[in-house]
Tab-separated table of C-alpha atoms and ligand atoms in Angstrom:
chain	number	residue	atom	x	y	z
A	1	UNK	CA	88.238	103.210	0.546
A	2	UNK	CA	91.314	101.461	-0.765
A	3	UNK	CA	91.453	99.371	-3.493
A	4	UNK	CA	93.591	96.094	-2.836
A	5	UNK	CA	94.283	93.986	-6.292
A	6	UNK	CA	95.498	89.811	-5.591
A	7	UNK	CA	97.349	89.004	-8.729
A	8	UNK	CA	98.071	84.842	-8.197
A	9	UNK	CA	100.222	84.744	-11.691
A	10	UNK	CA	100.426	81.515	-12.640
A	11	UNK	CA	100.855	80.010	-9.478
A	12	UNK	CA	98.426	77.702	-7.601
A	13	UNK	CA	95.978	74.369	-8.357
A	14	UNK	CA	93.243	73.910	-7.834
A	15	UNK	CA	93.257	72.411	-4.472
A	16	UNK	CA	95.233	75.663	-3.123
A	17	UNK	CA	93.564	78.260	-4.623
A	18	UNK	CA	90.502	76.996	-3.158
A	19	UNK	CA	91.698	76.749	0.303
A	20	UNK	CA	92.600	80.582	-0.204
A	21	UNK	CA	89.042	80.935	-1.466
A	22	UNK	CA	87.822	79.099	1.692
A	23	UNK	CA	89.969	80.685	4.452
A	24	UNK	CA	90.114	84.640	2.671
A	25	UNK	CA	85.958	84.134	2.640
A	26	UNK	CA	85.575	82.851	5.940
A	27	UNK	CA	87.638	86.076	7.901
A	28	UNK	CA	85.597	89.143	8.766
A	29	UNK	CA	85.097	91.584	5.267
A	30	UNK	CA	87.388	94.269	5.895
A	31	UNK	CA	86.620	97.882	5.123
A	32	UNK	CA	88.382	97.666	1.500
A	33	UNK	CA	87.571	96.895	-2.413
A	34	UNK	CA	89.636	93.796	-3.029
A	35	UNK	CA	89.976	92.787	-6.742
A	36	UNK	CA	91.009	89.055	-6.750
A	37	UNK	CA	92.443	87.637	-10.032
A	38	UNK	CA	93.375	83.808	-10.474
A	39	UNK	CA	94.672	81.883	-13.086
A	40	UNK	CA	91.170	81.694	-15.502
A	41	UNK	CA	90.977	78.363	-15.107
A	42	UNK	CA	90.342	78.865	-11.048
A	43	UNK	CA	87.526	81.663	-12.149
A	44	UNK	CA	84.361	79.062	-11.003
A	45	UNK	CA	85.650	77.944	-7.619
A	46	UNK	CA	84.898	81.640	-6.385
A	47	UNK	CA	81.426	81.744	-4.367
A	48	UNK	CA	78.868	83.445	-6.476
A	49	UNK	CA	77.591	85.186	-3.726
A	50	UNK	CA	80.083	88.085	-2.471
A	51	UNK	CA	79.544	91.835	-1.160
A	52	UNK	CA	79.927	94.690	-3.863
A	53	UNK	CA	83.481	95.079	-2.323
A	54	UNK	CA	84.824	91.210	-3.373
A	55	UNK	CA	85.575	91.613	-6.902
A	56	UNK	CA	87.077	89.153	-9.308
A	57	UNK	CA	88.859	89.963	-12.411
A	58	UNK	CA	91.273	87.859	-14.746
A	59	UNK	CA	94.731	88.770	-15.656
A	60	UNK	CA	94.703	89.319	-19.336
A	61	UNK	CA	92.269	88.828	-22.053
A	62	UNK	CA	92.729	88.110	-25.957
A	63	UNK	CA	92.939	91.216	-28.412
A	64	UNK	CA	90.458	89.672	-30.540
A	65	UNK	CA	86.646	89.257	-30.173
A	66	UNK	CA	84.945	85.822	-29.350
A	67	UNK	CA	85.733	83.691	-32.438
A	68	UNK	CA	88.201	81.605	-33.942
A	69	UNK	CA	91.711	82.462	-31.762
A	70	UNK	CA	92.061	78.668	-30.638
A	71	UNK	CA	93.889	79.123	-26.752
A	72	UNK	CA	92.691	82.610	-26.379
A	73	UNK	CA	90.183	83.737	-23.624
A	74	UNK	CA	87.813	86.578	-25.202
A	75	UNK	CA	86.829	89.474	-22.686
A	76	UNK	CA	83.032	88.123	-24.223
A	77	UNK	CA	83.978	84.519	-22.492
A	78	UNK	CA	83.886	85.871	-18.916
A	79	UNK	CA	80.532	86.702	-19.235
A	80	UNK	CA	79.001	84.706	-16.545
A	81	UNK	CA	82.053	84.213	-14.376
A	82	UNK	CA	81.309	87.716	-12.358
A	83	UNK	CA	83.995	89.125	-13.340
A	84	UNK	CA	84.369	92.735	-13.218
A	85	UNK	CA	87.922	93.967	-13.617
A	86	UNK	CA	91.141	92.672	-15.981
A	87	UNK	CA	94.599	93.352	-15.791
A	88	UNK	CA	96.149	94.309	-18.900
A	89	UNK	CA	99.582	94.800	-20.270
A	90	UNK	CA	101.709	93.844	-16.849
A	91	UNK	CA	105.471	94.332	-17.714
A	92	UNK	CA	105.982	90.342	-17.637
A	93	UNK	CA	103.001	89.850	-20.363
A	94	UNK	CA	104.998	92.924	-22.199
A	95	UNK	CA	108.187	90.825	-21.106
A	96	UNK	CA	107.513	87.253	-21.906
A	97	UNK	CA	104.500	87.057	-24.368
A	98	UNK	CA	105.852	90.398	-26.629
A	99	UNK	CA	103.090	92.383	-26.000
A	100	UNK	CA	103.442	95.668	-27.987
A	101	UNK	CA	101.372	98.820	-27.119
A	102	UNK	CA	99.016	98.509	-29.985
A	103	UNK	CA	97.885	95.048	-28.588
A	104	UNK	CA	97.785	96.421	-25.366
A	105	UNK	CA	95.110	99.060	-26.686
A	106	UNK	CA	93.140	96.330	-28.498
A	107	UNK	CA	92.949	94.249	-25.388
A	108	UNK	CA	91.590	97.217	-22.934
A	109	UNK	CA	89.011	97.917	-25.904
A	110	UNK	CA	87.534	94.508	-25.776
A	111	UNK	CA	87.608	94.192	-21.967
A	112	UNK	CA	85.331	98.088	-22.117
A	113	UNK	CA	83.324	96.483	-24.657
A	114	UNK	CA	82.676	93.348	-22.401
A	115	UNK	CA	81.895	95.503	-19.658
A	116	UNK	CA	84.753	94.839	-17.834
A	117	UNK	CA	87.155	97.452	-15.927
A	118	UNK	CA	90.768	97.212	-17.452
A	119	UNK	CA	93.462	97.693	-14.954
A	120	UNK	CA	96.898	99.024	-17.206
A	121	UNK	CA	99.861	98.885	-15.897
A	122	UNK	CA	102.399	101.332	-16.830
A	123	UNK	CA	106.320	102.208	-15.750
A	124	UNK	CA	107.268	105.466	-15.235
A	125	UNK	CA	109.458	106.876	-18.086
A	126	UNK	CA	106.797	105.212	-20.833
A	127	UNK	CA	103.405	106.852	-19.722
A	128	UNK	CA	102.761	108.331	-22.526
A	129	UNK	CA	104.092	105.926	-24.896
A	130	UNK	CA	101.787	103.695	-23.158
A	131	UNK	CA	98.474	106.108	-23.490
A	132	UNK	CA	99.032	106.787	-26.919
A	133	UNK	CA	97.614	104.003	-28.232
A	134	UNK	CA	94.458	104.470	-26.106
A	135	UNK	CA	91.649	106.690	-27.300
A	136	UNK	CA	91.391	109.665	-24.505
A	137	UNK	CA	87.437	108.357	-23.696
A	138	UNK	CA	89.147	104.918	-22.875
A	139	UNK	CA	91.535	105.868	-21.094
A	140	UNK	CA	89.596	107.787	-18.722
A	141	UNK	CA	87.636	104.307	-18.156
A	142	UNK	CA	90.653	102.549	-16.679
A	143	UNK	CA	92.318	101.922	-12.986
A	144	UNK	CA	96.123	102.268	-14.090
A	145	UNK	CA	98.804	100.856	-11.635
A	146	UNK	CA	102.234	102.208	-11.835
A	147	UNK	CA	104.217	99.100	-11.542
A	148	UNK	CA	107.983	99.430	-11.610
A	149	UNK	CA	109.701	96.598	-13.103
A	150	UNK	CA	112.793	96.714	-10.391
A	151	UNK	CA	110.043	96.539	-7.634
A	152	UNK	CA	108.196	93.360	-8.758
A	153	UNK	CA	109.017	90.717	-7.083
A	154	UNK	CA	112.229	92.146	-4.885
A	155	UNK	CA	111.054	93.108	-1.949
A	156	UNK	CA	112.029	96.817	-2.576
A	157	UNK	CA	109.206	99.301	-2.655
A	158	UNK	CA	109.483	102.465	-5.061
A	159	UNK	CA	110.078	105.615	-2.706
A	160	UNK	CA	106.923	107.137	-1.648
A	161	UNK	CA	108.239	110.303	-3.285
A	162	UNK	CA	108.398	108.327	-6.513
A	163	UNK	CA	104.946	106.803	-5.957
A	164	UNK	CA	103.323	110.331	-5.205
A	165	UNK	CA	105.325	111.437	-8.429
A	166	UNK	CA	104.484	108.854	-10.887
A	167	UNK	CA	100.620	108.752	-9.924
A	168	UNK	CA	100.233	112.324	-10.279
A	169	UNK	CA	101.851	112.040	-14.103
A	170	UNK	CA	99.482	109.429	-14.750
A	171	UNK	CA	96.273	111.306	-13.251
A	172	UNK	CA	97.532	114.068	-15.952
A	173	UNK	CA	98.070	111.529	-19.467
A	174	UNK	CA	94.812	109.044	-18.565
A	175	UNK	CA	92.493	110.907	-16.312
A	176	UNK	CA	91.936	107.409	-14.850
A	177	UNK	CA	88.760	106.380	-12.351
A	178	UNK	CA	91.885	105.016	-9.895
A	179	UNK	CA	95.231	104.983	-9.675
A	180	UNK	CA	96.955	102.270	-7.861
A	181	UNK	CA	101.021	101.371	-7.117
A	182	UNK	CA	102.498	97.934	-7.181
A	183	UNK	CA	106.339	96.207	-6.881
A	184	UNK	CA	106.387	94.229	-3.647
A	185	UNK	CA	104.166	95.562	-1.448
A	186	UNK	CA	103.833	93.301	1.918
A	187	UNK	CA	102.188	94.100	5.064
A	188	UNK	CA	105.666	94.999	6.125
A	189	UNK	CA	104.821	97.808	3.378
A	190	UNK	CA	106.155	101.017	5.331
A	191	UNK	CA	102.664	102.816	6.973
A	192	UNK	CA	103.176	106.039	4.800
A	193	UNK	CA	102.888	104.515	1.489
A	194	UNK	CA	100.321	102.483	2.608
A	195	UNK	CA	98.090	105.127	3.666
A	196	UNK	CA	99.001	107.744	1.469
A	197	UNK	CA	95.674	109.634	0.900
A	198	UNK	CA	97.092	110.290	-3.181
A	199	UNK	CA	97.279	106.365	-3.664
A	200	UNK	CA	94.060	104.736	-4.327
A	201	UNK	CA	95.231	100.819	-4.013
A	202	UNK	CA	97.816	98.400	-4.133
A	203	UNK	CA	98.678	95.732	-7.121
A	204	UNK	CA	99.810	92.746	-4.711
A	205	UNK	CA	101.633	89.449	-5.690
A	206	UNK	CA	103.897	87.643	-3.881
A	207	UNK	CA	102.463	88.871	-0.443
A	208	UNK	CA	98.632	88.020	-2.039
A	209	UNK	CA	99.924	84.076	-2.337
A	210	UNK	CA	99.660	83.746	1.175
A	211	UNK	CA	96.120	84.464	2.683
A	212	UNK	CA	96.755	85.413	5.903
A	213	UNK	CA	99.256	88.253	4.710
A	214	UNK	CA	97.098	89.201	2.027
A	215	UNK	CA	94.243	89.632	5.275
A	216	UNK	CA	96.413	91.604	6.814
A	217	UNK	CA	97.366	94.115	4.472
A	218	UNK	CA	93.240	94.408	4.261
A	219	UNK	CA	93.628	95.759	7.498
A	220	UNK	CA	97.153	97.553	6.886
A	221	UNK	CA	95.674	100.079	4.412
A	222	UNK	CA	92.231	100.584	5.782
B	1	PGA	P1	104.964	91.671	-6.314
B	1	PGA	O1	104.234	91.652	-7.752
B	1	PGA	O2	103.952	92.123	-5.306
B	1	PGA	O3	105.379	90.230	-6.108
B	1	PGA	O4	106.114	92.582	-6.431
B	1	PGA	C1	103.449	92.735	-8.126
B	1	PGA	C2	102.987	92.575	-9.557
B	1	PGA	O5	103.679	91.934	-10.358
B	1	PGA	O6	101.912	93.066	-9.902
């Protein structure tokens, strides 16, 4: 079964994230794993009771414990919130917020310790720059997402040839529980890539703002 990630970025209030809540909850489950991540803030307007296959996870946690970071939102916070999976070190954290490597590795080590699944994402010509960092037991822990930064958010899709490529590199460096792609993939998403048997899921953001497309690439990759 596919694994189908909803990264919402910074976008949405509360009003409109829960009429996504309301609407993506009230269509027929379909046969996939969807990881939904909101803004924190939106974390209690999910319903508490979902299937084992609607997941929630944040986008980022701090690279310190629970304590005195004033603004930061501890892995040990979410604790209550159901949340089960965290995206860590996407290229426009790395981009706009500095994030270095080393706090990269600090931040999937407190999500572990919090019980929560990190999901990495890495680009292709830095995989093991990006590993390095992460002690070999962790890293077999993760989901990483090859994410290419020309694909985010331009409506051009790495080649599946790339795809295959890259996911096989990382499978090699992390020994990872999943690996996923992401960088505009739509239900327009050509068939191929979004069936390929090598690719566990799909990292989704623009196409996850609207509900009805994000429903429909449930059913485009299962
Ligand atoms: P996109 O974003 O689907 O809008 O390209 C993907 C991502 O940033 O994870």
């Amino acid at each position: 079964m596919k694994t189908l990630i909803a990264n919402f970025k910074s976008n949405k209030t509360k009003a409109e994230m829960q009429d996504w809540i309301n609407r993506f909850f009230s269509f027929p489950e379909a046969p996939v794993e969807v990881i939904l991540c909101p803004s924190s803030i939106h974390l209690g307007l999910f319903p508490e009771h979902r299937t084992a296959r609607q997941l929630v996870g944040v986008q980022d946690v701090s690279p310190y414990p629970a304590g005195a970071y004033t603004g930061a939102i501890a892995a040990g916070n979410l604790a209550g919130y159901g949340v089960t999976h965290a995206i860590i070190g996407h290229s426009e954290r790395r981009k706009h917020f500095g994030e270095t490597n080393l706090e990269i590795a600090r931040k999937i080590h407190e999500s572990l310790e919090a019980e929560i699944i990190p999901i990495l994402c890495v680009t292709k010509d830095e995989i093991v720059s990006q590993a390095e960092a992460i002690p070999l037991s962790e890293r077999e822990r993760l989901l990483v997402a090859y994410e290419p930064i020309e694909s985010i958010g331009t409506g051009h899709t790495d080649s599946l040839a790339s795809i295959v490529e890259t996911l096989q590199r990382i499978r090699d460096v992390f020994r990872p529980q999943k690996t996923i792609y992401g960088g505009s993939v739509s239900p327009t998403t050509t068939s191929e890539i979004l069936k390929n048997e090598s690719i566990d899921g799909f990292l989704v953001g623009s196409a996850a703002l609207d509900v009805d497309k994000f429903r429909s690439l449930c059913d485009g990759v299962s």
